Amino acid sequence: MQYTAVIGLEVHVQLKTESKMFTRVAYRYGDEPNTLTDAVVMGLPGVLPVLNLEAIRKSIQVGLLFGSRIPDVCKWDRKHYFYPDMPKNYQITQYDQPICVGGQVEIELEGASRNVMGEHKTIELTRAHLEEDVGKLTHTGGDSLVDYNRAGAPLLEIVTEPVIYTADEAFAFLTSLKLHLLYAGLADCDMEKGGLRCDANISIRPQGSTTLGTKVELKNLNSISGVRNGIEYEIKRQIRAVENGEMIVQQTRRWDAEKGVTTLMRTKEYAHDYRYFPDPDLMPVRISEEWRQELLAKLPEKPFDKQRRFISQYDLPYTLTSVLYPLPELCDFFEAAVKEHANPKLIANLVANDLLRELSNAGLTPKKSRITPAMLAGLVRLVDDGSISKQIAQDVLIEMFASGETADVIVDRKGLKQTSDTGELEAIILAVLADNPKPVEQYKAGNEKAINALKGPVMKATKGKANPNVVDELMKKLINR
Amino acid sequence: MSSSIISKTAVELSDGLRVGTFTATEIAQAFIARVEAVEQDVRAFISYSAEDLLQQAKASDARRAKGRSLGVFDGIPVAIKDVLAEKGKRLTCGSKMLEHFVAPYDATAIAKLREAGVLLWGRLNMDEFAMGSSTENSAYQRTCNPWDLERIPGGSSGGSAACIASAEAPISLGTDTGGSIRQPAALCGVVGMKPTYGLVSRYGLVAFASSLDQIGPFSQTVEDGAMLLQLIAGQDPLDSTSFKTKIPDYRAELSRDSGPWKLGIPKEYFGEGLSDDVRRSVENAIAFYKTRGCEIVDVSLPHTDLAVPVYYIIAPAEASSNLARYDGVRYTHRSGDAKDIQQLYLKSRAEGFGAEVKRRIILGSYVLSSGYYDAYYVRAQKVRTLIRNDFMDTFKTVDALITPTTPTPAFKAGERTSDPLAMYLCDVFTISANLAGLAAMNVPCGFSAEGLPIGFQLIGKPFEESRMLAIAHAFDKEHRYGTRRPKLGKD
């Protein structure tokens, strides 16, 4: 029998805010343990939570980005369990009235090759609710150490419907989710720093069946490839188990990335009764249509929309757009340059290949680059008016990146202007023809491509400054003479 | 000098300081001497520091000498229930659990007192985590009713009430979740007021039941209480449940609003179980208002009998959650012989909490459990709305309600400790005002045949403290029962 998997994801995203969810203390990753705390974070007797408005704003924007419904009212609940990572032994969260309901995330699956757009799908969201993060435990020998720096950081839990069917889809979902959030500046989504964490609910069923199997919750998927590998393994494990006549029992398992296996954490009997009830310290939040519209207006264009627009508006090939669209700053750079000089293809090429290479080598963002969009447009203008070749343009770009000078200055100083002087070129070409009788013969015999072998030496002799069109024309004339 | 100082009201002390009859240091010395003389009998304080009080008094005198007095309360001692965070002071909440916990911050109410130049005077005894009606649940000591040391002072703010009756402090702060200010005030014969929920910031008040807790003043007179309320009322950005409302000049309103008022007498508060002494005294007070031209009308609050059961679902539910943080991990009592985290939790909590606190945590955990939540907690919240609606309907026709504060005068220590239900019924008249979020207060109105204090309760509209206080003041300025003091020690 063939089996298929059904997967639902629960993704925890740390929102990008100055301070924690319910107090003024800042949250950052990597500080000395227990330095980002105060009386509220530590749950000292008598303290009260105060809402972080920025976290509310950003959560609403996450919802609006994915087309979720933002209900008029959301409220706060306490979720209880005893564990030292939670100073109050309850977590403030949203139980039955979350801030975002429904929504979809568009994903792109891998295409047949990197030059071909893959299939696009939408993954339905169930909800997203806002809560406070917990601290971090480190177990050392007989002791356990607690760091409350992370405790109280604003955390948005995004839950999908069980509509993901393969590990690749889960991978594509997380990649897209992360990109959307980065685009809108709502979260950093750095999985290594715990900025994005993912649990997966996985079940299998016979192919064609429409009922859901018993689910297994998979935890500790702490990288995007970990999500893919963990889910892949767990699906295979479940199929193997069922084929061996075993029953899948509801349980929580842990992905061990080092060993590449999932191991049992706990079965359902140990499920908590969280004793949820509305937090009496916090008032429900009312969200007006005006506020929603105001926050919606501040959202940027969505990644795949931008990619589609680049293809249709600028007639760019898919491959170029797939390099550009995950890098919104670089997209902005590209579009600003195109506004200055309308050659989108060449600009996109230089931006996606040469500029991007220089930026990543230097570890800079486009905004920090010494090349401005106007300067890049100036460079392309020199190509388009025949002053320099595309090859020279690539070299000039490197020079511009290093010195911050304009293309004109560099081209002038280095004397890089193309030669279209037929007298000078004629002498060089004749010399090349004399030195290479074989390709000349081949060309004369009707092999038109043979002429290309002759152009290289000409370019070399002119240090790349010969205008390729002039060389082509002149060479044909001289051979046929 | 000192015996005359301790008998003065806060207003009288304030006037004396202003005209220079005495200094803040002399006031401090007088109260220190008083505590040293009678505290062994009353045991109102969990801790106090004479040295600390004198230091504050000196600073106050120095300010005044430079003409930089911080106002009418500068130099006046205010004693504090040991449930309000005072920076650098132990904050025990009457519990072993917090025996060694020192607050690293000030409650908003305490910060406001400091800004007004108040002398913070000791930490008052209370039922553990404010759970109780007799102060017998304190892990530290039993506070005695100054009018009869065999009897309880009421609770949970027993220390706050007793220290006024014993003249160990001129004025004090307590907290009220189901009657914890009004009931001890009635049993000790002093004025005690629970403001409307949301009028006073709860920041720094160690939570028992967050949706019910409020801080309020204890005093000898209504006028003193109005003055202290003035200091602590107002919205606080640190408490999201504090309410944005204009704070009037409460003391000025006392004489401006002179009635006559329309006063409701809810029949449900005058039924079985009300002692004859209490009934007679309260009826006398009602008669007083009638003679002053007030219209007295009989009203009904039909859901009154549901208040106690609803309270004992909601308050323990919130308490079970609020007290979860006392777990042996960070600042609380930690059991010495725990071998793993589970044992650390169980043993620390078993050793740190007293019986009544455990009873309420169990009760609260039960009503919040999955499968029971809807039947108990959700239903209780619905009934709570009905109780509030009863009051709001009645307030369409009356300015305030008059009821007894307690069914009986103070009972003997130990009398009800083995019967939790009997203890819970002490608050039968006071609980509704918390559930409905109303303003309410105790006004002393006489004594029983045995010489025990009796008070009546005024219940006012939300955020209309000024009217409630004016009504109370009309009676109080002519009777001043709260200024009477029992004989104690060598008196």
mmCIF file with all atom_site columns, C-alpha atoms in Angstrom, chain A residues 42-50 78 80 82-84 87-90 148 273 275-278 280-283, chain B residues 101 104-105 202-205 210 237-241 321-322 324-325 327 330-331 341 345 365 368-370 373 377:
data_model
loop_
_atom_site.group_PDB
_atom_site.id
_atom_site.type_symbol
_atom_site.label_atom_id
_atom_site.label_alt_id
_atom_site.label_comp_id
_atom_site.label_asym_id
_atom_site.label_entity_id
_atom_site.label_seq_id
_atom_site.pdbx_PDB_ins_code
_atom_site.Cartn_x
_atom_site.Cartn_y
_atom_site.Cartn_z
_atom_site.occupancy
_atom_site.B_iso_or_equiv
_atom_site.pdbx_formal_charge
_atom_site.auth_seq_id
_atom_site.auth_comp_id
_atom_site.auth_asym_id
_atom_site.auth_atom_id
_atom_site.pdbx_PDB_model_num
ATOM 1  C CA . MET A 1 42  ? 11.183  37.779 36.861 1.00 0.00 ? 42  MET A CA 1
ATOM 2  C CA . GLY A 1 43  ? 7.531   37.653 37.952 1.00 0.00 ? 43  GLY A CA 1
ATOM 3  C CA . LEU A 1 44  ? 8.274   39.267 41.309 1.00 0.00 ? 44  LEU A CA 1
ATOM 4  C CA . PRO A 1 45  ? 5.365   39.603 43.736 1.00 0.00 ? 45  PRO A CA 1
ATOM 5  C CA . GLY A 1 46  ? 3.120   42.570 42.890 1.00 0.00 ? 46  GLY A CA 1
ATOM 6  C CA . VAL A 1 47  ? 4.220   43.337 39.344 1.00 0.00 ? 47  VAL A CA 1
ATOM 7  C CA . LEU A 1 48  ? 1.768   43.750 36.471 1.00 0.00 ? 48  LEU A CA 1
ATOM 8  C CA . PRO A 1 49  ? 2.135   43.329 32.705 1.00 0.00 ? 49  PRO A CA 1
ATOM 9  C CA . VAL A 1 50  ? 1.773   46.314 30.376 1.00 0.00 ? 50  VAL A CA 1
ATOM 10 C CA . ARG A 1 78  ? -2.961  32.554 31.054 1.00 0.00 ? 78  ARG A CA 1
ATOM 11 C CA . HIS A 1 80  ? -0.361  27.288 33.277 1.00 0.00 ? 80  HIS A CA 1
ATOM 12 C CA . PHE A 1 82  ? 5.226   24.475 36.195 1.00 0.00 ? 82  PHE A CA 1
ATOM 13 C CA . TYR A 1 83  ? 8.634   24.714 34.610 1.00 0.00 ? 83  TYR A CA 1
ATOM 14 C CA . PRO A 1 84  ? 11.605  26.849 35.619 1.00 0.00 ? 84  PRO A CA 1
ATOM 15 C CA . PRO A 1 87  ? 9.044   32.791 36.089 1.00 0.00 ? 87  PRO A CA 1
ATOM 16 C CA . LYS A 1 88  ? 5.301   33.072 36.763 1.00 0.00 ? 88  LYS A CA 1
ATOM 17 C CA . ASN A 1 89  ? 4.603   29.419 36.007 1.00 0.00 ? 89  ASN A CA 1
ATOM 18 C CA . TYR A 1 90  ? 2.057   30.666 33.539 1.00 0.00 ? 90  TYR A CA 1
ATOM 19 C CA . TYR A 1 148 ? 15.630  34.640 31.620 1.00 0.00 ? 148 TYR A CA 1
ATOM 20 C CA . ASP A 1 273 ? -4.093  20.568 31.562 1.00 0.00 ? 273 ASP A CA 1
ATOM 21 C CA . ARG A 1 275 ? -6.091  25.604 32.924 1.00 0.00 ? 275 ARG A CA 1
ATOM 22 C CA . TYR A 1 276 ? -6.479  28.521 30.510 1.00 0.00 ? 276 TYR A CA 1
ATOM 23 C CA . PHE A 1 277 ? -8.433  31.519 31.732 1.00 0.00 ? 277 PHE A CA 1
ATOM 24 C CA . PRO A 1 278 ? -8.596  35.201 30.749 1.00 0.00 ? 278 PRO A CA 1
ATOM 25 C CA . PRO A 1 280 ? -7.379  39.618 34.723 1.00 0.00 ? 280 PRO A CA 1
ATOM 26 C CA . ASP A 1 281 ? -4.351  41.930 34.602 1.00 0.00 ? 281 ASP A CA 1
ATOM 27 C CA . LEU A 1 282 ? -4.829  42.859 30.940 1.00 0.00 ? 282 LEU A CA 1
ATOM 28 C CA . MET A 1 283 ? -7.721  44.429 29.095 1.00 0.00 ? 283 MET A CA 1
ATOM 29 C CA . PHE B 2 101 ? 11.874  38.389 50.279 1.00 0.00 ? 101 PHE B CA 1
ATOM 30 C CA . PRO B 2 104 ? 13.376  45.787 45.127 1.00 0.00 ? 104 PRO B CA 1
ATOM 31 C CA . TYR B 2 105 ? 10.773  48.342 44.081 1.00 0.00 ? 105 TYR B CA 1
ATOM 32 C CA . ARG B 2 202 ? -2.554  47.700 41.933 1.00 0.00 ? 202 ARG B CA 1
ATOM 33 C CA . TYR B 2 203 ? 1.073   47.875 40.813 1.00 0.00 ? 203 TYR B CA 1
ATOM 34 C CA . GLY B 2 204 ? 3.100   46.554 43.716 1.00 0.00 ? 204 GLY B CA 1
ATOM 35 C CA . LEU B 2 205 ? 0.101   45.053 45.500 1.00 0.00 ? 205 LEU B CA 1
ATOM 36 C CA . SER B 2 210 ? -6.485  40.398 40.418 1.00 0.00 ? 210 SER B CA 1
ATOM 37 C CA . PRO B 2 237 ? 0.590   53.405 33.246 1.00 0.00 ? 237 PRO B CA 1
ATOM 38 C CA . LEU B 2 238 ? 1.975   50.398 35.118 1.00 0.00 ? 238 LEU B CA 1
ATOM 39 C CA . ASP B 2 239 ? -1.510  49.008 35.815 1.00 0.00 ? 239 ASP B CA 1
ATOM 40 C CA . SER B 2 240 ? -3.581  48.357 32.682 1.00 0.00 ? 240 SER B CA 1
ATOM 41 C CA . THR B 2 241 ? -6.696  47.877 34.810 1.00 0.00 ? 241 THR B CA 1
ATOM 42 C CA . SER B 2 321 ? -2.765  31.285 39.033 1.00 0.00 ? 321 SER B CA 1
ATOM 43 C CA . ASN B 2 322 ? -1.266  34.295 40.846 1.00 0.00 ? 322 ASN B CA 1
ATOM 44 C CA . ALA B 2 324 ? 1.922   29.697 40.963 1.00 0.00 ? 324 ALA B CA 1
ATOM 45 C CA . ARG B 2 325 ? 5.091   31.811 40.894 1.00 0.00 ? 325 ARG B CA 1
ATOM 46 C CA . ASP B 2 327 ? 7.706   27.714 43.578 1.00 0.00 ? 327 ASP B CA 1
ATOM 47 C CA . ARG B 2 330 ? 13.901  31.986 42.702 1.00 0.00 ? 330 ARG B CA 1
ATOM 48 C CA . TYR B 2 331 ? 13.080  34.226 45.680 1.00 0.00 ? 331 TYR B CA 1
ATOM 49 C CA . ILE B 2 341 ? 12.450  19.787 40.183 1.00 0.00 ? 341 ILE B CA 1
ATOM 50 C CA . TYR B 2 345 ? 7.965   22.450 43.666 1.00 0.00 ? 345 TYR B CA 1
ATOM 51 C CA . SER B 2 365 ? -7.059  24.733 40.211 1.00 0.00 ? 365 SER B CA 1
ATOM 52 C CA . LEU B 2 368 ? -10.124 26.010 36.064 1.00 0.00 ? 368 LEU B CA 1
ATOM 53 C CA . SER B 2 369 ? -9.510  22.380 35.072 1.00 0.00 ? 369 SER B CA 1
ATOM 54 C CA . SER B 2 370 ? -10.525 21.308 31.621 1.00 0.00 ? 370 SER B CA 1
ATOM 55 C CA . TYR B 2 373 ? -14.043 25.438 33.544 1.00 0.00 ? 373 TYR B CA 1
ATOM 56 C CA . TYR B 2 377 ? -15.574 29.719 36.137 1.00 0.00 ? 377 TYR B CA 1
#
